PDB file of C-alpha atoms in Angstrom:
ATOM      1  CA  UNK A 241     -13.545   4.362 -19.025  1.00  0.00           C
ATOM      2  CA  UNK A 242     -16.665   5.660 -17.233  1.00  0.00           C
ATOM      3  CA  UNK A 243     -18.739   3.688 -15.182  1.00  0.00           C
ATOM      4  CA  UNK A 244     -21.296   2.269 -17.365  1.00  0.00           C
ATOM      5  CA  UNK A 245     -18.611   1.513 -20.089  1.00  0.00           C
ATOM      6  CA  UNK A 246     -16.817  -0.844 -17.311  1.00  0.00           C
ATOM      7  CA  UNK A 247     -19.909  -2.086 -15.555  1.00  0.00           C
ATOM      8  CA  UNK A 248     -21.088  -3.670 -19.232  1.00  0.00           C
ATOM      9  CA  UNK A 249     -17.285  -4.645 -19.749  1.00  0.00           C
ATOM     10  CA  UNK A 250     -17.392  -6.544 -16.562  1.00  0.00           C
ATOM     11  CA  UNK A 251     -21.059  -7.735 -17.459  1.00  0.00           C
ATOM     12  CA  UNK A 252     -19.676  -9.756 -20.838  1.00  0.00           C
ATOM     13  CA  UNK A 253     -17.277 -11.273 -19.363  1.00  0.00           C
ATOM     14  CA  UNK A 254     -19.052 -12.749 -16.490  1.00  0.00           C
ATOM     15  CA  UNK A 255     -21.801 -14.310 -19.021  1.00  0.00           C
ATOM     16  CA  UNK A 256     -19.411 -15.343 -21.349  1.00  0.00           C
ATOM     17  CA  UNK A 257     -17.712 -17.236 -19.024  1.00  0.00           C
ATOM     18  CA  UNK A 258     -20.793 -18.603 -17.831  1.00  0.00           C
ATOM     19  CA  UNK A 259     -21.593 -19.862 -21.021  1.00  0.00           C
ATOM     20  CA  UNK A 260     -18.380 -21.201 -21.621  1.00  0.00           C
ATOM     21  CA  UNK A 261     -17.377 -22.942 -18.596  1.00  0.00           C
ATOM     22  CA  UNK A 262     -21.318 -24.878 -18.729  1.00  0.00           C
ATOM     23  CA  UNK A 263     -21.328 -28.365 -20.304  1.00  0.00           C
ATOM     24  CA  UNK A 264     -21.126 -28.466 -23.985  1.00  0.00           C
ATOM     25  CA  UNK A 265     -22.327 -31.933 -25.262  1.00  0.00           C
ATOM     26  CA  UNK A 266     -25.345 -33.288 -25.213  1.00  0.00           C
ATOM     27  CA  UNK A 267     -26.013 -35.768 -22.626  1.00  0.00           C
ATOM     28  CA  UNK A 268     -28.310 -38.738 -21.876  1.00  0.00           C
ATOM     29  CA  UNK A 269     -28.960 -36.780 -18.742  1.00  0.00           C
ATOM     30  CA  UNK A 270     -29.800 -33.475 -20.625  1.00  0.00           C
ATOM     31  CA  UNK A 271     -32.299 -32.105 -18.397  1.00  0.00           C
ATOM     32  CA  UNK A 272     -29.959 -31.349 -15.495  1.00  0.00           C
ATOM     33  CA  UNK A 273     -27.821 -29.023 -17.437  1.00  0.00           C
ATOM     34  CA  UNK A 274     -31.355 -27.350 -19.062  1.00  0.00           C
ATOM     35  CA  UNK A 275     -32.211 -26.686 -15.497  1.00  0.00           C
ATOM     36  CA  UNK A 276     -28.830 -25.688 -14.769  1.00  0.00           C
ATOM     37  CA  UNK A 277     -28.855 -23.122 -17.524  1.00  0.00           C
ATOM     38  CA  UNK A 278     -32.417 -21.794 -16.759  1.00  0.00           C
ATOM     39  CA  UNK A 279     -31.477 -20.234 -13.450  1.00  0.00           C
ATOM     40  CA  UNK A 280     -27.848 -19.404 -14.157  1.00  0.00           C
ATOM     41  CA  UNK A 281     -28.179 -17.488 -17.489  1.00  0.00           C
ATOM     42  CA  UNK A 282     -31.746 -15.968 -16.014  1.00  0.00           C
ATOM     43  CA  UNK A 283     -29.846 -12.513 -15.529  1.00  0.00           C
ATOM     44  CA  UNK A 284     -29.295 -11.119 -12.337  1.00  0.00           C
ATOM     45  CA  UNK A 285     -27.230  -8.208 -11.326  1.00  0.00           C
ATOM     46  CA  UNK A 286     -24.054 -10.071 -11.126  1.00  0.00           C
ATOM     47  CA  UNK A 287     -23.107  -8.028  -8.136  1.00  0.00           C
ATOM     48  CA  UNK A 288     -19.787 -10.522  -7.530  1.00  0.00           C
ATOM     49  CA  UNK A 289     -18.688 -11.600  -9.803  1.00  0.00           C
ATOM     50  CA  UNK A 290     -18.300  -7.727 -11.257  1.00  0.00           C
ATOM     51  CA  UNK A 291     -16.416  -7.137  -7.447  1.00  0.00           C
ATOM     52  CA  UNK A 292     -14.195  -9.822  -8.158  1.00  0.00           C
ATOM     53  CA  UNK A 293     -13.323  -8.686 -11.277  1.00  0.00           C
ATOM     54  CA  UNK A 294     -13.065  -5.462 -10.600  1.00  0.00           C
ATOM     55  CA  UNK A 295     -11.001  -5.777  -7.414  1.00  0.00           C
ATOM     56  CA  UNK A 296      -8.835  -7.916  -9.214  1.00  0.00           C
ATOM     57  CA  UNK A 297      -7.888  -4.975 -11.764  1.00  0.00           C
ATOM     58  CA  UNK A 298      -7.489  -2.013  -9.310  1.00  0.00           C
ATOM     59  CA  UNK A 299      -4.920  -4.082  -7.284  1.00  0.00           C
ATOM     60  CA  UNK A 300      -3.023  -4.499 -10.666  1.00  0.00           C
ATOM     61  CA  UNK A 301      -3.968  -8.204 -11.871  1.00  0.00           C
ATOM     62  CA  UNK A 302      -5.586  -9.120 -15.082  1.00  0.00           C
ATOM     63  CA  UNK A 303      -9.401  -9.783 -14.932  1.00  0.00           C
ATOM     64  CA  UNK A 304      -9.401 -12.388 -17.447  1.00  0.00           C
ATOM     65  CA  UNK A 305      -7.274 -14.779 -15.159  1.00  0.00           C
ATOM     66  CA  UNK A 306      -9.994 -14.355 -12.350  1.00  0.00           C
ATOM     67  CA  UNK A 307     -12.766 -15.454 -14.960  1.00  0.00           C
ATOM     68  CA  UNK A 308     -12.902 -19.265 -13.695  1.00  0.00           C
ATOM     69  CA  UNK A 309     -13.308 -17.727 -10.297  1.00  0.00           C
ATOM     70  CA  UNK A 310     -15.536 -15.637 -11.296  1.00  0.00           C
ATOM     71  CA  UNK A 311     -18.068 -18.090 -12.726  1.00  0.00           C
ATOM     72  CA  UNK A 312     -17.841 -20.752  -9.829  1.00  0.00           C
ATOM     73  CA  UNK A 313     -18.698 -17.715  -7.262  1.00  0.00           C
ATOM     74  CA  UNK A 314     -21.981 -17.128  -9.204  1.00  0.00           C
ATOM     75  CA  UNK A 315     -22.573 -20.202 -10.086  1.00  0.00           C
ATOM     76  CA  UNK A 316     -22.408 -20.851  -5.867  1.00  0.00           C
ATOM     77  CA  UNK A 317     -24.829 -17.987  -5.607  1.00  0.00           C
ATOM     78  CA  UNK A 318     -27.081 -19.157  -8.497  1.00  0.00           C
ATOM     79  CA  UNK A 319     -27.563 -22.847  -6.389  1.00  0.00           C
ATOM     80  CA  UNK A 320     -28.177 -20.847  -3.162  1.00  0.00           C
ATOM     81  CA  UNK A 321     -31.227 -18.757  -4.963  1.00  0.00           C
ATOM     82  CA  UNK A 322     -32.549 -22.381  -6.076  1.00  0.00           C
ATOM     83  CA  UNK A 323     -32.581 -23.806  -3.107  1.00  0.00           C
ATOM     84  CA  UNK A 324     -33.971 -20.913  -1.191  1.00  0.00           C
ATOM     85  CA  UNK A 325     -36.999 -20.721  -3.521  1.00  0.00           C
ATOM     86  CA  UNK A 326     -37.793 -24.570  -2.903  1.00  0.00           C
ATOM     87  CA  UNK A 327     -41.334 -25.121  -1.112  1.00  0.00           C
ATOM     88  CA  UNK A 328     -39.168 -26.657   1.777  1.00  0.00           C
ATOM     89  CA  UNK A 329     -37.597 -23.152   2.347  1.00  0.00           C
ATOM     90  CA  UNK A 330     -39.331 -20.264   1.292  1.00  0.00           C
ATOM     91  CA  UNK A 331     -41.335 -21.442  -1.320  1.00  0.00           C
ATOM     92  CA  UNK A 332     -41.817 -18.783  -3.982  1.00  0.00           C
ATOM     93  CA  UNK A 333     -42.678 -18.744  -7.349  1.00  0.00           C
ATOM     94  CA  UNK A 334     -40.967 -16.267  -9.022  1.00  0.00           C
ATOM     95  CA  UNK A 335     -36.716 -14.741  -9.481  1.00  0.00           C
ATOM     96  CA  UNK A 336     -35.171 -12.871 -11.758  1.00  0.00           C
ATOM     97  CA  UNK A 337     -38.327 -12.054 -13.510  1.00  0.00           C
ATOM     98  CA  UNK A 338     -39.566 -16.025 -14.132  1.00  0.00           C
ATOM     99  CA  UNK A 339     -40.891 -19.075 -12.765  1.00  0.00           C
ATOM    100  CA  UNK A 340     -38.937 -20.678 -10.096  1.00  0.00           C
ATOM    101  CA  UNK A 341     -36.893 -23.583 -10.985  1.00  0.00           C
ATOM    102  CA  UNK A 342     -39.424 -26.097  -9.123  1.00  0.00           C
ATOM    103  CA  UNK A 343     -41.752 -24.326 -10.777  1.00  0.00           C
ATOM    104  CA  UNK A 344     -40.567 -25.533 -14.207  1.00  0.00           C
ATOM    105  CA  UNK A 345     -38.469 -28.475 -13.691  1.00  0.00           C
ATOM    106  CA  UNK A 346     -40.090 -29.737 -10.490  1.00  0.00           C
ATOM    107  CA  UNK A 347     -39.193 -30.219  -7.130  1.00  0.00           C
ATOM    108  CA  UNK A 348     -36.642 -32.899  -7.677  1.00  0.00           C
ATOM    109  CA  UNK A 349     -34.740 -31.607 -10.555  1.00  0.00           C
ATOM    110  CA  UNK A 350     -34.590 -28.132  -8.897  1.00  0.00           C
ATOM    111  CA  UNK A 351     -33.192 -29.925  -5.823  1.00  0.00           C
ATOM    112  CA  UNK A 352     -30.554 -31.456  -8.115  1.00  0.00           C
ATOM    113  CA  UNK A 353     -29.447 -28.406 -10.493  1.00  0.00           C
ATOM    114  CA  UNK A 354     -28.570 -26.510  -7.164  1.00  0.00           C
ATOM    115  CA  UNK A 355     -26.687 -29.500  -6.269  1.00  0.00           C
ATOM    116  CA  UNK A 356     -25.380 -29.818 -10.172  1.00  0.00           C
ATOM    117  CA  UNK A 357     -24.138 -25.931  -9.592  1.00  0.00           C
ATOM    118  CA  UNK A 358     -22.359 -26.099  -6.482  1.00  0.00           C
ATOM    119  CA  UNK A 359     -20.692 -29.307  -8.057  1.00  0.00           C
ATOM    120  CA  UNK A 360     -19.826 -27.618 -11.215  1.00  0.00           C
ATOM    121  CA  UNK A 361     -18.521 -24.430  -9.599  1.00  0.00           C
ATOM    122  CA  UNK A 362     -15.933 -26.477  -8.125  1.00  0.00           C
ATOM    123  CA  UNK A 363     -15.048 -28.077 -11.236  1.00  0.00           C
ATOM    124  CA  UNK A 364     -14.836 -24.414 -12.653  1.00  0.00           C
ATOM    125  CA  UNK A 365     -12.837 -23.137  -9.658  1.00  0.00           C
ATOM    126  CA  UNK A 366     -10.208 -26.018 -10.075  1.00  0.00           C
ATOM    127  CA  UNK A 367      -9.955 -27.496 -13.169  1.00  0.00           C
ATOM    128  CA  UNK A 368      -9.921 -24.822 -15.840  1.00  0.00           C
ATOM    129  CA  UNK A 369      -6.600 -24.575 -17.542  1.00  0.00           C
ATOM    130  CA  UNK A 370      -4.163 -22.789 -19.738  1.00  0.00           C
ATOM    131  CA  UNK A 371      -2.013 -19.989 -20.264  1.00  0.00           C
ATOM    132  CA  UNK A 372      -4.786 -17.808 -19.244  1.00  0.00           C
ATOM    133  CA  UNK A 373      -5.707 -19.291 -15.554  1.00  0.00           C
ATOM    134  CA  UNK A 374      -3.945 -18.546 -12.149  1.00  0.00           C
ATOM    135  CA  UNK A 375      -0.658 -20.434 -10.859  1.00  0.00           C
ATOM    136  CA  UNK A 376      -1.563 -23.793  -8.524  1.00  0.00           C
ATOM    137  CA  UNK A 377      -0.858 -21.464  -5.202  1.00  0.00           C
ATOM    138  CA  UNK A 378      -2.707 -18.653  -6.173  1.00  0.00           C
ATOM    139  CA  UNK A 379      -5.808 -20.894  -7.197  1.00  0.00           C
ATOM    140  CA  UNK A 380      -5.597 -22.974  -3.895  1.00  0.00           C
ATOM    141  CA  UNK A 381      -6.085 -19.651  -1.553  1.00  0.00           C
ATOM    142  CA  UNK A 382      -8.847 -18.463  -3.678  1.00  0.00           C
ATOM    143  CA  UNK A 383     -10.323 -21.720  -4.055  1.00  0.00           C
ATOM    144  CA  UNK A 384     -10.260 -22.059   0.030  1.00  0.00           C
ATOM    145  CA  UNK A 385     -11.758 -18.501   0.489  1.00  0.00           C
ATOM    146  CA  UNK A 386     -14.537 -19.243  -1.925  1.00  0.00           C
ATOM    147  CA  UNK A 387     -15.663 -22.654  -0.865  1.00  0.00           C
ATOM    148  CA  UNK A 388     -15.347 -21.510   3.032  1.00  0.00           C
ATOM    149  CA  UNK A 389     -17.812 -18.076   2.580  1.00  0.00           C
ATOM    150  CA  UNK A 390     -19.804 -20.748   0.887  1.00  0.00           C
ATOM    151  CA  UNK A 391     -20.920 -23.175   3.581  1.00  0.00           C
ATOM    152  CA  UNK A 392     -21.141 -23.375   7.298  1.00  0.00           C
ATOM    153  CA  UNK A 393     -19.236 -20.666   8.810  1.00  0.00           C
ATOM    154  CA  UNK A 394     -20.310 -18.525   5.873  1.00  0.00           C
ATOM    155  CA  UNK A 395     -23.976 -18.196   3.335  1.00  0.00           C
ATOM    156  CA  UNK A 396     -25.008 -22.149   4.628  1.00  0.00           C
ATOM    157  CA  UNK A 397     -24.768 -20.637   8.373  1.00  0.00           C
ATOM    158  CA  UNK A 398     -26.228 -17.462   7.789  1.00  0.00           C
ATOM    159  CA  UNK A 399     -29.331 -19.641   6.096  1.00  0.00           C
ATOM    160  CA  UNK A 400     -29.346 -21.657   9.390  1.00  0.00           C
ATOM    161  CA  UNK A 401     -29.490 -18.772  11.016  1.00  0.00           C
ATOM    162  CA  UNK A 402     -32.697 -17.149   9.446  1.00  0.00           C
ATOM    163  CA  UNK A 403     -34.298 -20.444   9.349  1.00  0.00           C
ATOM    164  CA  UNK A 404     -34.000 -20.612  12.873  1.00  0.00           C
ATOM    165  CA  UNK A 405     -34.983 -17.316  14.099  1.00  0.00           C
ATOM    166  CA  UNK A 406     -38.183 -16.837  12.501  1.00  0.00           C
ATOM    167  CA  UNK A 407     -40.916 -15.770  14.546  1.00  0.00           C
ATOM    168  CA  UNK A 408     -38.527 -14.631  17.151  1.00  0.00           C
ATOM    169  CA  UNK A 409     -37.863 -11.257  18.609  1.00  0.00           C
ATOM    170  CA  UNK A 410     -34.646 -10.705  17.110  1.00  0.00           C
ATOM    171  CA  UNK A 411     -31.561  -7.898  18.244  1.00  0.00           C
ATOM    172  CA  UNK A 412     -30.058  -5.522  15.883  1.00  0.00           C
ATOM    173  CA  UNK A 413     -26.640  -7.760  16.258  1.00  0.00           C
ATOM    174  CA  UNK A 414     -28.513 -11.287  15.816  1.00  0.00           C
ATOM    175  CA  UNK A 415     -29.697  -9.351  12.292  1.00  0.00           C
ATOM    176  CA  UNK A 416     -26.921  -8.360  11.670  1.00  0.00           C
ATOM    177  CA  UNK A 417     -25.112 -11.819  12.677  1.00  0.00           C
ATOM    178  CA  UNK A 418     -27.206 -13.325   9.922  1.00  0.00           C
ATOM    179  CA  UNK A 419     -26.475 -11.159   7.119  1.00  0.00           C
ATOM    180  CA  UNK A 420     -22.798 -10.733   7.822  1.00  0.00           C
ATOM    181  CA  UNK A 421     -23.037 -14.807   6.912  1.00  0.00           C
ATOM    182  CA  UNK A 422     -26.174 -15.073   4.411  1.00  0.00           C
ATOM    183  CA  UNK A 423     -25.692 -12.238   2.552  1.00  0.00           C
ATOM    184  CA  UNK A 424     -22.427 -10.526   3.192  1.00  0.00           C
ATOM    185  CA  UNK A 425     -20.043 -13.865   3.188  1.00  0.00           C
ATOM    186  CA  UNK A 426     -19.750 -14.225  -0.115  1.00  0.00           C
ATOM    187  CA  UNK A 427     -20.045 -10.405  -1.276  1.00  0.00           C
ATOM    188  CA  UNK A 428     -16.905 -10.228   1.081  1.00  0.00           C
ATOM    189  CA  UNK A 429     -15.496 -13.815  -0.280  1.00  0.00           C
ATOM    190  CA  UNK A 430     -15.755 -11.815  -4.335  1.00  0.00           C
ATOM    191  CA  UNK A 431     -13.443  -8.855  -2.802  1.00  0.00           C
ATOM    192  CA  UNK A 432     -11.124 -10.865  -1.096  1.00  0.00           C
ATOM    193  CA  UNK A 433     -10.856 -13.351  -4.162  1.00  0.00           C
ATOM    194  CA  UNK A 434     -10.010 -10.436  -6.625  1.00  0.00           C
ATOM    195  CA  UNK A 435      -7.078  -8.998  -4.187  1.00  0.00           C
ATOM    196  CA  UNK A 436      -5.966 -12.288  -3.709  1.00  0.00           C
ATOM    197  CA  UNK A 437      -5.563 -13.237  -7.544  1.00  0.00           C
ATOM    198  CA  UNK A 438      -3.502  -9.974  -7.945  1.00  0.00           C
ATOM    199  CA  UNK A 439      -0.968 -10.637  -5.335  1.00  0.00           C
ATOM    200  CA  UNK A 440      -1.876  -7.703  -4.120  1.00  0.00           C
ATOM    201  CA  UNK A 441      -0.586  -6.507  -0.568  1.00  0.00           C
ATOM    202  CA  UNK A 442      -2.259  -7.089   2.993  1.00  0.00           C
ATOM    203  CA  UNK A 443      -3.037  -3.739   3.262  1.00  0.00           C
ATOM    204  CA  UNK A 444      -5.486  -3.778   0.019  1.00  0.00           C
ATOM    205  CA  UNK A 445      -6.850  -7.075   1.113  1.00  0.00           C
ATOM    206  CA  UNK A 446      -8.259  -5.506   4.325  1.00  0.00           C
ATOM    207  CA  UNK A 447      -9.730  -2.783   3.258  1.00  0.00           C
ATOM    208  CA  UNK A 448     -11.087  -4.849   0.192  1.00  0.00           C
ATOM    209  CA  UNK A 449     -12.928  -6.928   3.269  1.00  0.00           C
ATOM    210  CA  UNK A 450     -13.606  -3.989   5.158  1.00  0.00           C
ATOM    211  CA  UNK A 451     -15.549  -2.321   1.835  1.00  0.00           C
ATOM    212  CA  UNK A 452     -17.179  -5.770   0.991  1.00  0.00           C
ATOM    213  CA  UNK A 453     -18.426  -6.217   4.438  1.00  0.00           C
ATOM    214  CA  UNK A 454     -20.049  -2.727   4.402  1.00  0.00           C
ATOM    215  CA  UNK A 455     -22.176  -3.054   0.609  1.00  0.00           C
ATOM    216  CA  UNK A 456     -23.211  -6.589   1.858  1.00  0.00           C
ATOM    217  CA  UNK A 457     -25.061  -5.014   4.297  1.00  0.00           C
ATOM    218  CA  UNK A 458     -26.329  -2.257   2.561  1.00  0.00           C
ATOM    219  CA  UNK A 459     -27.101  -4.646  -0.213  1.00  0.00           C
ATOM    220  CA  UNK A 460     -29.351  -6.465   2.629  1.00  0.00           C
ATOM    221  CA  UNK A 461     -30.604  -3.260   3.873  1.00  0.00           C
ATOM    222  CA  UNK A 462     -32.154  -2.219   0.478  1.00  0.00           C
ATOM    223  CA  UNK A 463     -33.156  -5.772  -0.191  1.00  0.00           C
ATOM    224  CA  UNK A 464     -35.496  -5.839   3.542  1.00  0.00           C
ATOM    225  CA  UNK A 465     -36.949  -2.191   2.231  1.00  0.00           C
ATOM    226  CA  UNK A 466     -37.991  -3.226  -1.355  1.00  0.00           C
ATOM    227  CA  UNK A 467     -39.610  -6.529  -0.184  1.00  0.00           C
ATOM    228  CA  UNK A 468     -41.954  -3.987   2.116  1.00  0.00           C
ATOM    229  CA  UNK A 469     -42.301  -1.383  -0.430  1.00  0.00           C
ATOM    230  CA  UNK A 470     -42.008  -2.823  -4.206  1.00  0.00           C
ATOM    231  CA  UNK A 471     -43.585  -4.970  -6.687  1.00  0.00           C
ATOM    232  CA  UNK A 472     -42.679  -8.251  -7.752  1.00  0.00           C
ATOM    233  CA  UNK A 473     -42.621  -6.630 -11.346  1.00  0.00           C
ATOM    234  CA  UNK A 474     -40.271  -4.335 -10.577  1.00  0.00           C
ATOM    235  CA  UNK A 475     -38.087  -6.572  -8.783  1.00  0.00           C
ATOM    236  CA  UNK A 476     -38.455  -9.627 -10.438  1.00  0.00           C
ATOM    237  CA  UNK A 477     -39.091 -11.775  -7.433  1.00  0.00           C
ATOM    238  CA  UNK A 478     -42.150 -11.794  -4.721  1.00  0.00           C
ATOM    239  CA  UNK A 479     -42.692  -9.140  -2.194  1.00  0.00           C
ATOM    240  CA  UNK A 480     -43.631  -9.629   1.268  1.00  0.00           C
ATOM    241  CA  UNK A 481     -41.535 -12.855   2.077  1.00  0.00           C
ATOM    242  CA  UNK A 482     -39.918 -12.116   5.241  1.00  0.00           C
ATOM    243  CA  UNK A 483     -43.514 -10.830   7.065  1.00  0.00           C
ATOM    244  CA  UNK A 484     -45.251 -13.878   5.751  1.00  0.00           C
ATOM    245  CA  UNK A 485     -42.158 -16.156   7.296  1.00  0.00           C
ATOM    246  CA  UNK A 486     -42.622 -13.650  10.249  1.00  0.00           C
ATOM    247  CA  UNK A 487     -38.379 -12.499   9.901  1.00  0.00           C
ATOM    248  CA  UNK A 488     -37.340  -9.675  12.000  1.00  0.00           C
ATOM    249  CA  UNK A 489     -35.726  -7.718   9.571  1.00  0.00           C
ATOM    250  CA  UNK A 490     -33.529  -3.799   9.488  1.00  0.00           C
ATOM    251  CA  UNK A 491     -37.024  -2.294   8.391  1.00  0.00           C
ATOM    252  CA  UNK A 492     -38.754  -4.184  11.794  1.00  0.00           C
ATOM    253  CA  UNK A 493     -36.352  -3.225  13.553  1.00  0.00           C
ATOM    254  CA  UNK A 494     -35.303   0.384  12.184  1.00  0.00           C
ATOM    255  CA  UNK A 495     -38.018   1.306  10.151  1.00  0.00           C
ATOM    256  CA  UNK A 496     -37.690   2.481   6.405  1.00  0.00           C
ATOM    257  CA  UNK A 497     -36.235   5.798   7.157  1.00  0.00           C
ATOM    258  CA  UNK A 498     -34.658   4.412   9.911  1.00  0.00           C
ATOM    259  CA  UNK A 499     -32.925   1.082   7.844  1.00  0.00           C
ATOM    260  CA  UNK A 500     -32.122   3.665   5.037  1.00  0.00           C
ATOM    261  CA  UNK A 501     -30.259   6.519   7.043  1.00  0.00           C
ATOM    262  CA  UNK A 502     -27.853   3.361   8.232  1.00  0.00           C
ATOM    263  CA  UNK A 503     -27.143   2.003   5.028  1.00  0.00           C
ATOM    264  CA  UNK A 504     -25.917   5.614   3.662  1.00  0.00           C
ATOM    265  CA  UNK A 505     -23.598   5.641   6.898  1.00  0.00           C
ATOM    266  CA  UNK A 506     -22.257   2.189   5.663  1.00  0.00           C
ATOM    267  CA  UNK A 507     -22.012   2.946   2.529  1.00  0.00           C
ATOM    268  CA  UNK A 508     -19.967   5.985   3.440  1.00  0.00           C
ATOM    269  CA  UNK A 509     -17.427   4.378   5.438  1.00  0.00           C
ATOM    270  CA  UNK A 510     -17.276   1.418   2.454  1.00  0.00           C
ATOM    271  CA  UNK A 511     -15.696   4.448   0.396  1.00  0.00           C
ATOM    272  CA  UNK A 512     -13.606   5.791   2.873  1.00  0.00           C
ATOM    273  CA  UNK A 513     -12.296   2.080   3.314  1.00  0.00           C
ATOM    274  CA  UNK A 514     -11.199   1.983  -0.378  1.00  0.00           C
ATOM    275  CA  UNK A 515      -8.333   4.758   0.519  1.00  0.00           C
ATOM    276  CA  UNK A 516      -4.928   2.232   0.266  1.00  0.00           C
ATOM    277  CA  UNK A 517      -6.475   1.920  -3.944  1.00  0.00           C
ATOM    278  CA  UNK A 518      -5.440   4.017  -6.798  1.00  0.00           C
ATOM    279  CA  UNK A 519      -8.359   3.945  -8.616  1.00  0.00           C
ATOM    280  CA  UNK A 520     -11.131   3.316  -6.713  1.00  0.00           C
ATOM    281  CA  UNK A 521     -13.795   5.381  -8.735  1.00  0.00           C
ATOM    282  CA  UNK A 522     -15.724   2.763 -10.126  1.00  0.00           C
ATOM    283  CA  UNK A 523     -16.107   1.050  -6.527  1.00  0.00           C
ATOM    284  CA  UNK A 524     -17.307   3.777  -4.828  1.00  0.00           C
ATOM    285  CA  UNK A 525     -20.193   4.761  -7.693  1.00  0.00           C
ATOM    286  CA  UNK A 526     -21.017   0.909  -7.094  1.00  0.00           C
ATOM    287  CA  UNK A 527     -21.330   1.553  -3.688  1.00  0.00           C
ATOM    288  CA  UNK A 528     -23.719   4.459  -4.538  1.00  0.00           C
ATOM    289  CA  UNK A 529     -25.509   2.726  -7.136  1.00  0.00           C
ATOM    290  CA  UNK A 530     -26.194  -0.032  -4.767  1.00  0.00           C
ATOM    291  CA  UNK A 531     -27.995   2.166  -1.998  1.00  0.00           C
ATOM    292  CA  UNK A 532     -30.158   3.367  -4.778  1.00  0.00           C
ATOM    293  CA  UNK A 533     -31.274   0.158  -6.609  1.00  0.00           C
ATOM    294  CA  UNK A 534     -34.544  -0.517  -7.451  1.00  0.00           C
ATOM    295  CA  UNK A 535     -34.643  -3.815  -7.970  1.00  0.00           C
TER     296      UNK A 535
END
């Protein structure tokens, strides 16, 4: 299957088990699970959940037994993009092409479908069920590694972090510090995840990490370089955020050329990592496709 054929495979099942695992009946409180649903089935590029899955099959395990996993990690990621639009944190208006949930739903509900998703990913993560789901040991390892690249020594730290340091004269390793966390953590936590459900050896699982690690911060990279030189139409979100919040960034620090020539050398040593795999073709186009997103 060639890249595009498996990237859409991956795709379908990641929103179908979005849609799925969601709530199903209607409810007196109906409104939370709207704004639930606006942000979570907005799109997105899905980045981990399709490295979970993915990871999961190329160290021999069956995708569709990661799928719970799957949908708690984004819905994790979805609550993290709420809450970082509210006007408490960065305020903007606009992801994934729309209005920002505080921007529809207002300030309140927004506040409380981020908490509603991290809630709910849980009760994804640990209470779906069947023939087709993980066995209890399995689950609890991957359960651990998601919820811990989740919160303070993972994506809530690295938050802390860039809260903290704006408008501060920042080192390359204090930016990169705060990505490994804010970006990279759970990136790295959708690698691990996928080896993990596999029972796949120690040797895979590190250089899964050692890959993930790598594309988080390219993905980071690429991310600091198209909020100084796109459009909020092409990438579906506002431009200009981190010099108007006055965040030292790779391209402040590097420059474009600069920030670009180092995310090629990462991305180049996150394919040489992915030597101990079989069939690591589709990874390493990912990698590739990543350095060269638009959006």
């Amino acid at each position: 299957m060639n890249f595009d054929r498996r990237m859409q495979a991956h795709l379908d099942l990641t929103e179908h088990a979005l849609r799925a695992y969601l709530p199903k009946e209607r409810l007196a409180q109906q409104r939370i699970v709207e704004a639930m649903e606006y942000s979570l089935l907005a799109g997105g590029k899905r980045v981990r959940p399709v490295l979970m899955l993915e990871f999961c099959r190329v160290s021999g395990g069956e995708e569709r037994l990661v799928l719970p996993l799957a949908a708690a990690l984004e819905m994790i990621h979805t609550y993290s993009l709420i809450h970082d639009d509210l006007p408490c944190m960065d305020n903007d208006d606009l992801r994934r092409g729309r209005p920002t949930s505080h921007r529809v739903f207002g300030e309140a509900m927004a506040t409380l479908a981020g908490d509603a998703l991290l809630n709910y990913a849980a009760e994804t993560a640990l209470g779906a069920d069947g023939p087709d789901y993980l066995d209890p040991a399995l689950r609890l390892r991957a359960v651990c590694e998601l919820f811990g690249a989740a919160g303070v020594y993972g994506m809530i730290g690295g938050q802390v972090l860039d809260m903290e340091r704006e408008n501060r004269a920042l080192s390359l390793d204090q930016v990169l510090e705060t990505h490994r966390l804010k970006t990279g953590a759970l990136i790295c936590a959708a690698a691990r995840i996928g080896v993990i459900c596999a029972g796949a050896s120690d040797e895979l699982l590190e250089a899964a990490t050692e890959y993930a690690q790598k594309i988080g911060l390219v993905f980071q990279i690429v991310d600091d370089v198209l909020d100084c030189s796109g459009s909020a139409q092409q990438l579906g979100k506002q431009t200009g955020s981190d010099a108007r919040s006055g965040k030292t960034t790779f391209v402040t620090l590097l420059g474009e050329q600069g920030a670009m020539e180092r995310a090629r050398e990462l991305t180049d040593e996150a394919k040489q990592a992915l030597a101990p795999f079989d069939d690591a073709s589709f990874l390493c186009e990912f990698a590739d496709r990543l350095l060269v997103r638009q959006r």
